[in-house]
Each structure stands twice: as C-alpha cells, then as structure tokens.
mmCIF file of C-alpha atoms in Angstrom:
data_model
loop_
_atom_site.group_PDB
_atom_site.id
_atom_site.type_symbol
_atom_site.label_atom_id
_atom_site.label_comp_id
_atom_site.label_asym_id
_atom_site.label_seq_id
_atom_site.Cartn_x
_atom_site.Cartn_y
_atom_site.Cartn_z
ATOM 1 C CA UNK A 1 87.287 100.493 81.818
ATOM 2 C CA UNK A 2 89.626 102.619 84.773
ATOM 3 C CA UNK A 3 89.091 106.586 83.220
ATOM 4 C CA UNK A 4 85.989 107.010 84.492
ATOM 5 C CA UNK A 5 87.051 104.731 87.726
ATOM 6 C CA UNK A 6 86.540 107.787 90.248
ATOM 7 C CA UNK A 7 84.072 110.539 87.884
ATOM 8 C CA UNK A 8 81.695 112.101 88.242
ATOM 9 C CA UNK A 9 79.821 114.005 85.650
ATOM 10 C CA UNK A 10 76.810 116.756 86.887
ATOM 11 C CA UNK A 11 73.901 117.221 84.654
ATOM 12 C CA UNK A 12 70.984 119.310 84.530
ATOM 13 C CA UNK A 13 68.614 116.404 85.869
ATOM 14 C CA UNK A 14 70.982 113.788 86.261
ATOM 15 C CA UNK A 15 74.562 112.693 87.766
ATOM 16 C CA UNK A 16 76.422 109.738 86.018
ATOM 17 C CA UNK A 17 78.869 108.104 88.348
ATOM 18 C CA UNK A 18 80.583 104.660 87.806
ATOM 19 C CA UNK A 19 79.694 101.498 88.580
ATOM 20 C CA UNK A 20 80.629 100.031 91.981
ATOM 21 C CA UNK A 21 79.799 96.954 93.141
ATOM 22 C CA UNK A 22 76.990 98.401 95.354
ATOM 23 C CA UNK A 23 74.965 99.132 92.857
ATOM 24 C CA UNK A 24 74.792 94.957 91.247
ATOM 25 C CA UNK A 25 72.097 94.573 93.296
ATOM 26 C CA UNK A 26 69.371 97.029 92.328
ATOM 27 C CA UNK A 27 70.948 96.136 88.507
ATOM 28 C CA UNK A 28 70.755 93.328 88.691
ATOM 29 C CA UNK A 29 67.027 93.964 90.163
ATOM 30 C CA UNK A 30 66.167 95.590 86.677
ATOM 31 C CA UNK A 31 66.983 93.488 84.705
ATOM 32 C CA UNK A 32 64.840 90.242 84.999
ATOM 33 C CA UNK A 33 62.780 92.770 84.275
ATOM 34 C CA UNK A 34 61.227 90.550 80.680
ATOM 35 C CA UNK A 35 60.350 94.067 79.254
ATOM 36 C CA UNK A 36 64.301 95.441 79.817
ATOM 37 C CA UNK A 37 65.676 91.853 78.365
ATOM 38 C CA UNK A 38 63.856 92.252 75.502
ATOM 39 C CA UNK A 39 64.660 95.680 74.766
ATOM 40 C CA UNK A 40 68.469 96.146 75.582
ATOM 41 C CA UNK A 41 68.685 92.088 73.740
ATOM 42 C CA UNK A 42 70.137 90.971 76.902
ATOM 43 C CA UNK A 43 69.984 87.585 78.526
ATOM 44 C CA UNK A 44 68.943 87.205 82.419
ATOM 45 C CA UNK A 45 72.451 86.395 84.087
ATOM 46 C CA UNK A 46 72.828 85.546 88.063
ATOM 47 C CA UNK A 47 73.081 87.547 90.830
ATOM 48 C CA UNK A 48 77.451 86.439 90.903
ATOM 49 C CA UNK A 49 76.809 86.127 87.670
ATOM 50 C CA UNK A 50 76.287 90.306 87.626
ATOM 51 C CA UNK A 51 78.689 91.006 89.636
ATOM 52 C CA UNK A 52 81.249 89.659 87.253
ATOM 53 C CA UNK A 53 80.234 91.601 84.608
ATOM 54 C CA UNK A 54 80.338 94.684 86.687
ATOM 55 C CA UNK A 55 83.789 93.394 87.254
ATOM 56 C CA UNK A 56 84.080 92.937 83.530
ATOM 57 C CA UNK A 57 83.502 96.549 82.639
ATOM 58 C CA UNK A 58 85.354 97.823 85.141
ATOM 59 C CA UNK A 59 88.635 96.697 83.850
ATOM 60 C CA UNK A 60 88.402 95.782 80.155
ATOM 61 C CA UNK A 61 89.838 98.712 78.319
ATOM 62 C CA UNK A 62 87.012 98.571 75.895
ATOM 63 C CA UNK A 63 84.485 99.209 77.819
ATOM 64 C CA UNK A 64 82.572 102.583 79.629
ATOM 65 C CA UNK A 65 80.353 102.525 81.610
ATOM 66 C CA UNK A 66 78.194 104.446 84.015
ATOM 67 C CA UNK A 67 75.341 104.636 86.253
ATOM 68 C CA UNK A 68 72.013 107.098 85.670
ATOM 69 C CA UNK A 69 71.224 108.807 89.442
ATOM 70 C CA UNK A 70 67.885 111.368 89.776
ATOM 71 C CA UNK A 71 70.096 114.051 90.453
ATOM 72 C CA UNK A 72 67.777 116.521 92.586
ATOM 73 C CA UNK A 73 67.347 112.998 95.219
ATOM 74 C CA UNK A 74 70.736 113.004 95.711
ATOM 75 C CA UNK A 75 71.419 115.471 96.782
ATOM 76 C CA UNK A 76 69.048 113.947 99.808
ATOM 77 C CA UNK A 77 71.824 112.902 102.108
ATOM 78 C CA UNK A 78 69.350 110.807 103.603
ATOM 79 C CA UNK A 79 68.784 108.773 100.288
ATOM 80 C CA UNK A 80 71.212 105.592 99.862
ATOM 81 C CA UNK A 81 72.933 105.934 96.522
ATOM 82 C CA UNK A 82 70.864 102.774 95.104
ATOM 83 C CA UNK A 83 67.544 104.210 95.378
ATOM 84 C CA UNK A 84 68.498 107.335 93.460
ATOM 85 C CA UNK A 85 69.488 104.833 90.262
ATOM 86 C CA UNK A 86 67.718 105.095 87.169
ATOM 87 C CA UNK A 87 69.385 103.079 84.783
ATOM 88 C CA UNK A 88 72.765 103.206 82.980
ATOM 89 C CA UNK A 89 74.773 104.389 79.781
ATOM 90 C CA UNK A 90 77.631 102.893 78.291
ATOM 91 C CA UNK A 91 79.714 103.103 75.566
ATOM 92 C CA UNK A 92 82.128 99.939 73.805
ATOM 93 C CA UNK A 93 85.062 100.187 71.792
ATOM 94 C CA UNK A 94 84.045 97.746 69.444
ATOM 95 C CA UNK A 95 86.713 97.562 66.853
ATOM 96 C CA UNK A 96 90.384 96.442 68.237
ATOM 97 C CA UNK A 97 92.392 98.392 65.150
ATOM 98 C CA UNK A 98 89.776 100.973 65.524
ATOM 99 C CA UNK A 99 89.426 102.660 69.018
ATOM 100 C CA UNK A 100 87.682 106.069 67.926
ATOM 101 C CA UNK A 101 84.511 104.617 66.759
ATOM 102 C CA UNK A 102 82.188 103.619 69.490
ATOM 103 C CA UNK A 103 79.277 101.893 70.057
ATOM 104 C CA UNK A 104 76.745 103.549 72.523
ATOM 105 C CA UNK A 105 74.017 102.442 74.559
ATOM 106 C CA UNK A 106 71.306 104.049 77.250
ATOM 107 C CA UNK A 107 69.088 102.592 79.097
ATOM 108 C CA UNK A 108 66.202 104.126 81.341
ATOM 109 C CA UNK A 109 65.507 101.128 83.793
ATOM 110 C CA UNK A 110 62.961 103.633 85.395
ATOM 111 C CA UNK A 111 60.117 103.734 83.748
ATOM 112 C CA UNK A 112 58.154 106.641 85.495
ATOM 113 C CA UNK A 113 61.376 108.423 84.260
ATOM 114 C CA UNK A 114 60.790 107.659 80.780
ATOM 115 C CA UNK A 115 59.429 110.645 78.618
ATOM 116 C CA UNK A 116 61.432 113.000 80.345
ATOM 117 C CA UNK A 117 64.137 114.366 78.315
ATOM 118 C CA UNK A 118 66.142 112.606 80.560
ATOM 119 C CA UNK A 119 67.928 110.177 77.908
ATOM 120 C CA UNK A 120 68.301 112.199 75.811
ATOM 121 C CA UNK A 121 70.715 114.628 78.179
ATOM 122 C CA UNK A 122 72.334 111.920 79.851
ATOM 123 C CA UNK A 123 73.372 110.997 75.292
ATOM 124 C CA UNK A 124 74.637 114.281 74.945
ATOM 125 C CA UNK A 125 77.080 114.174 78.181
ATOM 126 C CA UNK A 126 77.948 110.573 77.551
ATOM 127 C CA UNK A 127 79.102 111.097 73.714
ATOM 128 C CA UNK A 128 80.720 114.416 74.568
ATOM 129 C CA UNK A 129 82.330 112.614 77.446
ATOM 130 C CA UNK A 130 83.684 109.673 74.578
ATOM 131 C CA UNK A 131 84.764 112.761 72.207
ATOM 132 C CA UNK A 132 86.872 114.974 74.670
ATOM 133 C CA UNK A 133 88.495 111.662 76.634
ATOM 134 C CA UNK A 134 88.311 108.923 74.613
ATOM 135 C CA UNK A 135 88.999 110.327 71.623
ATOM 136 C CA UNK A 136 85.765 108.447 70.116
ATOM 137 C CA UNK A 137 85.100 109.459 66.218
ATOM 138 C CA UNK A 138 82.131 107.826 64.539
ATOM 139 C CA UNK A 139 79.655 106.552 67.880
ATOM 140 C CA UNK A 140 76.616 104.181 66.802
ATOM 141 C CA UNK A 141 74.006 102.920 68.254
ATOM 142 C CA UNK A 142 72.291 99.151 67.440
ATOM 143 C CA UNK A 143 68.807 99.395 68.695
ATOM 144 C CA UNK A 144 65.684 97.302 68.855
ATOM 145 C CA UNK A 145 63.191 98.029 65.816
ATOM 146 C CA UNK A 146 60.481 97.284 67.986
ATOM 147 C CA UNK A 147 61.701 100.027 70.337
ATOM 148 C CA UNK A 148 60.847 103.203 68.773
ATOM 149 C CA UNK A 149 60.635 105.428 71.041
ATOM 150 C CA UNK A 150 64.643 104.745 71.301
ATOM 151 C CA UNK A 151 65.879 104.759 68.117
ATOM 152 C CA UNK A 152 63.731 108.199 67.175
ATOM 153 C CA UNK A 153 65.511 110.002 70.361
ATOM 154 C CA UNK A 154 68.888 109.124 68.634
ATOM 155 C CA UNK A 155 67.303 110.332 65.041
ATOM 156 C CA UNK A 156 66.924 114.033 67.309
ATOM 157 C CA UNK A 157 70.387 113.937 67.827
ATOM 158 C CA UNK A 158 71.546 113.543 64.097
ATOM 159 C CA UNK A 159 72.457 110.124 64.203
ATOM 160 C CA UNK A 160 70.958 108.313 60.490
ATOM 161 C CA UNK A 161 70.107 105.243 59.596
ATOM 162 C CA UNK A 162 72.363 103.320 57.696
ATOM 163 C CA UNK A 163 71.318 99.479 58.087
ATOM 164 C CA UNK A 164 68.959 97.335 59.059
ATOM 165 C CA UNK A 165 69.288 93.868 59.751
ATOM 166 C CA UNK A 166 65.471 91.898 59.984
ATOM 167 C CA UNK A 167 67.142 88.665 61.719
ATOM 168 C CA UNK A 168 68.462 89.964 64.712
ATOM 169 C CA UNK A 169 65.322 92.786 64.066
ATOM 170 C CA UNK A 170 67.742 95.713 64.615
ATOM 171 C CA UNK A 171 68.366 99.043 63.333
ATOM 172 C CA UNK A 172 71.960 100.584 63.051
ATOM 173 C CA UNK A 173 72.529 104.197 63.341
ATOM 174 C CA UNK A 174 75.826 106.404 62.862
ATOM 175 C CA UNK A 175 77.036 110.166 63.799
ATOM 176 C CA UNK A 176 80.286 110.891 62.004
ATOM 177 C CA UNK A 177 82.188 113.170 64.684
ATOM 178 C CA UNK A 178 83.676 116.358 62.131
ATOM 179 C CA UNK A 179 84.948 119.671 64.369
ATOM 180 C CA UNK A 180 81.646 121.027 63.477
ATOM 181 C CA UNK A 181 79.589 117.808 65.440
ATOM 182 C CA UNK A 182 82.205 118.202 68.076
ATOM 183 C CA UNK A 183 82.009 121.875 68.215
ATOM 184 C CA UNK A 184 77.799 121.376 68.914
ATOM 185 C CA UNK A 185 78.902 118.698 71.317
ATOM 186 C CA UNK A 186 81.025 120.144 73.994
ATOM 187 C CA UNK A 187 78.457 123.470 73.596
ATOM 188 C CA UNK A 188 75.749 121.854 74.318
ATOM 189 C CA UNK A 189 76.652 120.185 77.556
ATOM 190 C CA UNK A 190 79.182 122.569 78.702
ATOM 191 C CA UNK A 191 77.357 123.108 81.971
ATOM 192 C CA UNK A 192 78.125 119.765 82.629
ATOM 193 C CA UNK A 193 80.400 119.380 86.084
ATOM 194 C CA UNK A 194 83.296 116.494 86.165
ATOM 195 C CA UNK A 195 83.652 116.129 89.741
ATOM 196 C CA UNK A 196 85.885 113.611 92.244
ATOM 197 C CA UNK A 197 83.542 111.625 92.274
ATOM 198 C CA UNK A 198 85.165 109.401 96.120
ATOM 199 C CA UNK A 199 85.577 112.997 97.272
ATOM 200 C CA UNK A 200 81.663 114.014 96.461
ATOM 201 C CA UNK A 201 80.492 111.071 98.380
ATOM 202 C CA UNK A 202 82.830 111.753 101.651
ATOM 203 C CA UNK A 203 80.976 115.518 101.421
ATOM 204 C CA UNK A 204 77.810 114.363 100.802
ATOM 205 C CA UNK A 205 78.348 111.061 103.773
ATOM 206 C CA UNK A 206 79.495 113.937 106.134
ATOM 207 C CA UNK A 207 76.818 116.239 106.160
ATOM 208 C CA UNK A 208 74.738 113.422 107.540
ATOM 209 C CA UNK A 209 76.955 112.921 110.270
ATOM 210 C CA UNK A 210 76.794 116.801 110.690
ATOM 211 C CA UNK A 211 72.927 116.918 110.524
ATOM 212 C CA UNK A 212 72.956 114.345 113.228
ATOM 213 C CA UNK A 213 75.380 115.951 115.536
ATOM 214 C CA UNK A 214 73.948 118.725 115.221
ATOM 215 C CA UNK A 215 70.263 117.322 115.881
ATOM 216 C CA UNK A 216 72.188 115.926 119.673
ATOM 217 C CA UNK A 217 73.224 118.907 120.541
ATOM 218 C CA UNK A 218 69.287 120.810 120.003
ATOM 219 C CA UNK A 219 68.076 117.756 121.789
ATOM 220 C CA UNK A 220 70.556 118.419 124.623
ATOM 221 C CA UNK A 221 69.990 121.903 124.689
ATOM 222 C CA UNK A 222 66.219 121.349 124.977
ATOM 223 C CA UNK A 223 66.972 119.023 128.077
ATOM 224 C CA UNK A 224 68.980 121.250 129.448
ATOM 225 C CA UNK A 225 66.333 123.979 129.186
ATOM 226 C CA UNK A 226 63.625 121.513 129.966
ATOM 227 C CA UNK A 227 66.139 121.190 133.043
ATOM 228 C CA UNK A 228 66.621 125.171 133.568
ATOM 229 C CA UNK A 229 62.964 125.540 133.552
ATOM 230 C CA UNK A 230 61.758 122.455 135.936
ATOM 231 C CA UNK A 231 64.405 124.107 138.563
ATOM 232 C CA UNK A 232 63.043 127.288 138.599
ATOM 233 C CA UNK A 233 59.320 125.769 139.148
ATOM 234 C CA UNK A 234 61.154 123.845 142.270
ATOM 235 C CA UNK A 235 62.678 126.759 143.626
ATOM 236 C CA UNK A 236 59.580 129.144 143.588
ATOM 237 C CA UNK A 237 57.814 126.327 144.732
ATOM 238 C CA UNK A 238 60.097 125.262 147.656
ATOM 239 C CA UNK A 239 60.807 129.188 147.969
#
C-alpha cells in the first residue's frame, strides 16, 4: 500500500517505518525460524520470493505494512537501520466488498523484545493509523491457539473472541470501532508523531557526516597544536 510509503510513526519505545527493500534480508533471516513460521502460520520463502513479497506489500491496495524499529537504538546514527529491526505489523483489507474490515497481524521477531509491552504499543499505534488513515471500522485478529501470549494481549485491548477453528488451530477475535472506541484509540495514541520518513533518514545520515566532519576538524586542530608545541620546543633548544 502506497499510503504509508513515506510515513514514519514515532511512539514511546518504537518507530514504525515502511517495509523497504533494505529490510528484506533481515526479515528473511527471521522467517527461517521454525518458531516464527508456526506462530505466523507462514511457509519459508526464498530470498527472491521475499523480495517479491515486499514489492507486493508496497504496491497492493489491500495491504499496509510497517517494520518495527527499536527507537533508542535507531537514535544512534552509527547503527544501521536493519540492526534496529524488531518485527513487523500489518493490516490486510480482506473483504473487497467492505474496505472498512481489516485483519491485524503483529510479529515481535526478536525474542529479547517480547514481554516488554512493545506489542501492545505497536498494536494501538497501528489500529489508530487504520482508523484515522484507512477508515477501518472493524478489526479482526486470527491467532494460533498455541499463541496464548498474543491471544491474551488482544483480549486486554478489548478484542472479543468470536470463533475457534480446531481444524486450523486458530482463534478469531474482533473489535468493532464505534465512536467510543475510536475516541479511546485516538486518545491512547495522542503521543504518536507522524514524520516524513525520507527526510528523517536524511537528517539521521547528515548527523553522521557532521560528526565525522567535526572529528576531522578536532584531529586537525590537535595536529596543529602538536606541531606548534614541537616548533616552540625546537626554537627553545636552538635559541
């Protein structure tokens, strides 16, 4: 979906950025994990297939995807963006006759980031984005029965269980966005700032160049001082 191709959403602990080509290699490594394949009901793809999937998610009108970044790590411009990746969050508009119905998926791929409230923060941010930008009026979440942590998180966010499929070992939860839910969502995510992704990346890179430039000046000044002291010492000896 092109609507978010240049959107960066800044939360308390995370950044949500569009899924770009330079993210694919790290994402591909994640999805080699049997655990993540089971939790997301996914089949392993080749790297070429993963790149094709990324392009599909960017171009298709029924998919909206963000990559989740560690905000604190990302503030260090020396750290590559791919090294800040934590997971991803997606909205799928699953019914062509009803674009206000959206399936919501979230994956915290890095195990060390689980159990820290990041999933809840990201889910709220994505729901708010879906309501405000995409006109979503009902959210669905389809989760494996074995993924009790994820099921529990969605229930804490006031999703209601509507069905269980024993064949696919999957539970479906829903939330209808009435006016009170919409108000609560937008209030709960009032802290979120939306920024221009490309400009933010340029500013981040510029800070690296600026620091390198200042380091070079500092190094040059130290050389000049050393040469000056050496010259004074030489004059004193010859004087």
